[in-house]
Amino acid sequence: LAKSEGRNRFQFYVASVDQAIRERKHLERDLDMALAQRQFHLVYQPQVDMDTRRVLGAEALLRWHHPERGFIPPDEFIPLAELNLSIIEIGYWVLDEACRQAREWMDQGLALRMSVNLSPVQLRQNNIVDVILGILRQHDLPPSRLELEVTETSFMQNLDDAIGKLSRLRDEGIRVAVDDFGTGYSSLTYLKRLPVHHLKIDKQFIRDLLANEEDTQIANTIIDLGRSLSLDVIAEGVETEEQSVYLVNRGCVMAQGYYFSKPVDVEQFQAFIDTFETTP
Ligand code: C2E
Ligand code: MG
Ligand code: MG
Ligand code: MG
């Protein structure tokens, strides 16, 4: 009995793995058509200065509306797009669309910076620097209006290559932020060598900021590190007033999170600026 039960379980397992693989294949195929079928759009999450109550800019976040499955979160499809390299084309579309929007804000007289997530796969492309500069030129967007968010994994495979490309981008005036800081393999030695301006404290440390002593210490350490290396520090995933008060008192005035606003469309973004900047 035990034996046949085991076999059944095994068959069940094989069937479900098989189905998971099939679903992944479908998703990959759909992903390849999503751009052409205009199923992507961007939402924008405000990045604020909690001290002066200014909206500093926006992080552009990609959304995929699948015709049958509805909304699929980026954490599900970005890794797939990185594996089959469709992230190169998708990432190009994101940069282009984000820069177009940044230019529109500029034309409206809004001093906003646009942050765009850059996949390690994109950064590995030989011509990525020229691609980005080309997009800026096309929209006549000053490079200082663009910030690229890169994760620590971007530096791991080929540190010198990443440093070379990011240095060129920095020399052009583009800003670079290290996203999800603290979750990867940050080494202080290479942080000193990296041409970056900005550290983003990962939201996992902010979530339990006041409940978990270790998280408090990690956040404090990143804030101090930023100060001693003259890097701006922004807290990601701020959800409560308590967290925001703690951060401001600790010297981290830049934040992004649901407490201020979820990622929203352009109209809601505009409405957010109006209320945030006029509320004392
Ligand atoms: P990320 O770059 O670290 O973006 C921040 C994520 O945290 C976003 O999730 C945002 O919606 C979420 N978030 C912001 N504030 C809060 C908060 O207060 N509480 C909680 N629980 N979450 C908050 P999202 O939009 O689902 O994106 C997930 C990840 O997908 C991003 O993490 C980024 O790694 C990736 N991603 C999104 N758009 C792009 C893109 O255009 N290109 C690339 N390469 N990656 C992207
Ligand atoms: Mg990001
Ligand atoms: Mg992040
Ligand atoms: Mg992340």
PDB file of C-alpha atoms in Angstrom, residues 58-60 91 94-95 98-99 114-118 122 146-150:
ATOM      1  CA  ALA A  58       9.226  59.075  -9.698  1.00  0.00           C
ATOM      2  CA  GLU A  59      10.228  55.471 -10.058  1.00  0.00           C
ATOM      3  CA  ALA A  60       8.816  54.005 -13.268  1.00  0.00           C
ATOM      4  CA  GLY A  91      13.757  47.378 -21.139  1.00  0.00           C
ATOM      5  CA  VAL A  94      10.563  51.137 -20.591  1.00  0.00           C
ATOM      6  CA  LEU A  95      13.475  53.572 -20.948  1.00  0.00           C
ATOM      7  CA  ALA A  98       9.884  56.802 -19.100  1.00  0.00           C
ATOM      8  CA  CYS A  99      12.061  59.408 -20.843  1.00  0.00           C
ATOM      9  CA  MET A 114      12.730  59.769 -13.456  1.00  0.00           C
ATOM     10  CA  SER A 115      14.163  56.563 -11.984  1.00  0.00           C
ATOM     11  CA  VAL A 116      14.212  53.505 -14.215  1.00  0.00           C
ATOM     12  CA  ASN A 117      15.139  49.963 -13.209  1.00  0.00           C
ATOM     13  CA  LEU A 118      17.933  48.576 -15.343  1.00  0.00           C
ATOM     14  CA  GLN A 122      20.642  45.182 -20.028  1.00  0.00           C
ATOM     15  CA  LEU A 146      17.343  60.317 -15.521  1.00  0.00           C
ATOM     16  CA  GLU A 147      18.357  57.953 -12.755  1.00  0.00           C
ATOM     17  CA  LEU A 148      19.112  54.283 -13.316  1.00  0.00           C
ATOM     18  CA  GLU A 149      18.420  51.783 -10.549  1.00  0.00           C
ATOM     19  CA  VAL A 150      20.798  48.846 -10.626  1.00  0.00           C
TER      20      VAL A 150
END
